[in-house]
XYZ file of C-alpha atoms in Angstrom:
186
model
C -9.498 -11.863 -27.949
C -8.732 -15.707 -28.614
C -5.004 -15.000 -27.755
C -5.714 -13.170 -24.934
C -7.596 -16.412 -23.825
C -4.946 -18.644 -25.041
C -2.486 -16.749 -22.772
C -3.780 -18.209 -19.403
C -3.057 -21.933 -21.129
C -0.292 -21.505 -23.364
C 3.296 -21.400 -23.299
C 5.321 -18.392 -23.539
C 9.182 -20.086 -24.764
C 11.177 -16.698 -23.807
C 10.304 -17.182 -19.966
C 12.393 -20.296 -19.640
C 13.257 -23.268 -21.579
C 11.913 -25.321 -18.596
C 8.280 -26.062 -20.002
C 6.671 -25.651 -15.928
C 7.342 -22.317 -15.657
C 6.299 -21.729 -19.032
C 2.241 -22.023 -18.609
C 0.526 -18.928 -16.929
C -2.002 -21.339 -15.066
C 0.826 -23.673 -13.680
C 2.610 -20.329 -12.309
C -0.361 -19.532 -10.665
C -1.395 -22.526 -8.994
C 2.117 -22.327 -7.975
C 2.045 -19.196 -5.948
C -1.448 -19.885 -4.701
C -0.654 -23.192 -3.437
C 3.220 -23.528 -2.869
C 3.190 -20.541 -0.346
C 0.412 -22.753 2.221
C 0.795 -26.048 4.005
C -0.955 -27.885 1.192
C 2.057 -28.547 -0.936
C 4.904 -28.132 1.293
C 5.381 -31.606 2.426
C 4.875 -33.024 -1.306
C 6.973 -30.540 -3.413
C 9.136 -28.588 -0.511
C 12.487 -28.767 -3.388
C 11.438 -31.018 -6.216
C 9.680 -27.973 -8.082
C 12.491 -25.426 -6.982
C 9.444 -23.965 -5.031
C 11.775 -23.978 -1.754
C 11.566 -20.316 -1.453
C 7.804 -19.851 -2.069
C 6.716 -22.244 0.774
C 9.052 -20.187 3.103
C 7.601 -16.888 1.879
C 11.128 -15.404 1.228
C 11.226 -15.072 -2.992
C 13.204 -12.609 -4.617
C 13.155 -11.566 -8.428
C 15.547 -14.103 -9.270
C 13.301 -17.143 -8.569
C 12.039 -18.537 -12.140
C 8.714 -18.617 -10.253
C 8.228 -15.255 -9.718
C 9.375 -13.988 -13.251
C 7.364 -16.484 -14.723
C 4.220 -14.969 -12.962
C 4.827 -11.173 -13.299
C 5.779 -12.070 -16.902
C 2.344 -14.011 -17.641
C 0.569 -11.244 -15.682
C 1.690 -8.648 -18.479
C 1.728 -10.738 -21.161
C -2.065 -10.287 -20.549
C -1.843 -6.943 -19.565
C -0.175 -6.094 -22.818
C -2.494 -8.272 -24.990
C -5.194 -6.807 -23.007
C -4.455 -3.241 -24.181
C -3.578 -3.963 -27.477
C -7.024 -5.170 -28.340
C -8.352 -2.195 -26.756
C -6.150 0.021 -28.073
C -7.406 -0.758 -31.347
C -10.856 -1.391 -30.520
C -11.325 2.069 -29.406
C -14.457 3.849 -30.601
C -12.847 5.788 -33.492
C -10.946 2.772 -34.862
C -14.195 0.844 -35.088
C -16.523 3.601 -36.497
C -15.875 2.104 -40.441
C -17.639 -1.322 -39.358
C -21.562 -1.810 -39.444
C -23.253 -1.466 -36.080
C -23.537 -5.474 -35.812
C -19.830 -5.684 -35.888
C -19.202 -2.646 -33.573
C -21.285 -3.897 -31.075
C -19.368 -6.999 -31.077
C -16.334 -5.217 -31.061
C -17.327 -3.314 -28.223
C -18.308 -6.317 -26.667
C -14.715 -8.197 -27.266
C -13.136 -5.084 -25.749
C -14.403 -4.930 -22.956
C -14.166 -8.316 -22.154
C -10.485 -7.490 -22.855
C -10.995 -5.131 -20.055
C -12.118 -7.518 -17.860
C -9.219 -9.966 -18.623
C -6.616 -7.421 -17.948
C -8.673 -7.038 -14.316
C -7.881 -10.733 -13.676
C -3.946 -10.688 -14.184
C -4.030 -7.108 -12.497
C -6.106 -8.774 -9.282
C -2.887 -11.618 -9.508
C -0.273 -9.096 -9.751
C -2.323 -7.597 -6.108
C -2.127 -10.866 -5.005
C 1.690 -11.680 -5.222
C 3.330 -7.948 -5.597
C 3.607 -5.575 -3.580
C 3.174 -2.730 -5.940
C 3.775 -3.250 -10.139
C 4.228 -1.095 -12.994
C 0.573 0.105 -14.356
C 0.136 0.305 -17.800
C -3.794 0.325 -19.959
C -4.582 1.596 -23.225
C -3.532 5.244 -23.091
C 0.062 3.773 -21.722
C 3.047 4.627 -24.263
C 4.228 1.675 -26.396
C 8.136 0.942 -26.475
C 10.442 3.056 -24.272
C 7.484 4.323 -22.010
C 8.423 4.325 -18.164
C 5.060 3.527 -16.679
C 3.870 4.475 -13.318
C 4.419 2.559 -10.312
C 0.938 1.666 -8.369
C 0.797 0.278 -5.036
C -1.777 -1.788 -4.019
C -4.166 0.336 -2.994
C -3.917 2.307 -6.517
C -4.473 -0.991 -8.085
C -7.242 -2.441 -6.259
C -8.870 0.821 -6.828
C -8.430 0.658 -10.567
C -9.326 -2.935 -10.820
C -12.471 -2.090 -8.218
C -13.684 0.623 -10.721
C -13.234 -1.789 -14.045
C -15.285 -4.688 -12.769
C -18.242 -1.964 -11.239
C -18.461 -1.189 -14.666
C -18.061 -4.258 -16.062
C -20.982 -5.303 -14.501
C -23.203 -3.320 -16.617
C -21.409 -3.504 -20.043
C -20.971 -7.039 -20.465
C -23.544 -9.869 -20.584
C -25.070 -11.631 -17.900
C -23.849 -14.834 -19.564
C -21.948 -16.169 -22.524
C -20.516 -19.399 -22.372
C -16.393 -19.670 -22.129
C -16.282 -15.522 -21.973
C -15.713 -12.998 -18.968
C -19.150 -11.595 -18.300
C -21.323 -9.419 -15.904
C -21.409 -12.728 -13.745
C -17.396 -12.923 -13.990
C -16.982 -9.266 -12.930
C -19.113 -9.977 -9.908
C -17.086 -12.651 -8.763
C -14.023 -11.161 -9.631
C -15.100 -8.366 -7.559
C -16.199 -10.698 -4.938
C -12.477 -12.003 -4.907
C -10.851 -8.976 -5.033
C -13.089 -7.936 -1.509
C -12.169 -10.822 0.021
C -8.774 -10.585 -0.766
């Protein structure tokens, strides 16, 4: 769970050797920011973010792999630890530790609805891939939006009820509810 945490800070070296489009935060602040008036006088070519004030990016901006890269970094992490978190994988540990487990999951669940709500954001429509996904040569699905706000809509509902109402530095109830606040808004 830590490294699925780390991911929204840390660097990941094989998206670039450029360090700025190496941190999933930076990327997003990016592509929230860079595509309104607030930054377009102050960074219109000095960040290479030319083509995301003028709404015209393509798959060959380092922005926009760096994003839908970060997005399924989590998404990957994400179903890893609930891959093998699932209810017969855990069964051997004492009920402490499987409620814990259970817990850890599905905040896993709940981070994997944040970088799914980004890809809605910024994409069009994106390969979907969770737990029961193959792992290697697997050609996922292709969701639209609407397919993926519905998914991400039905994780944070139950979400709301699974996780705790609060927990200091962790996705909770009180995160799904604003998540799910965003994602309506959006």
């Amino acid at each position: 769970l830590a490294g699925i945490y780390s991911s929204l800070i840390v660097n990941l070296s094989d998206i670039s050797s450029d360090d700025r489009f190496q941190n999933y935060t930076r990327s997003l602040i990016m592509f929230q920011e860079a595509t309104t008036d607030n930054i377009d006088n102050v960074w219109a070519a000095g960040e290479s973010t030319t083509d995301l004030n003028n709404l015209c990016w393509t798959a060959s901006d380092q922005w926009v792999s760096a994003i839908y890269y970060h997005i399924y970094n989590i998404v990957a992490l994400s179903n890893e630890l609930i891959r093998n978190a699932a209810d017969s994988e855990i069964e051997r540990f004492s009920e402490g530790d499987r409620a814990l487990i259970i817990r850890y999951r599905n905040e896993a669940r709940g981070l994997r609805a944040l970088a799914y709500s980004h890809a809605i954001d910024f994409f069009p429509a994106v390969s979907f891939v969770d737990e029961n996904s193959g792992v290697g040569s697997y050609i996922p699905p292709i969701y639209d939006r609407k397919q993926l706000f519905a998914y991400v809509e039905s994780e944070l509902k139950d979400l709301q009820n699974l996780l705790p109402s609060s927990c200091y530095g962790h996705f909770t109830s009180a995160t799904a509810s604003a998540l799910l606040a965003r994602l309506y808004l959006n």
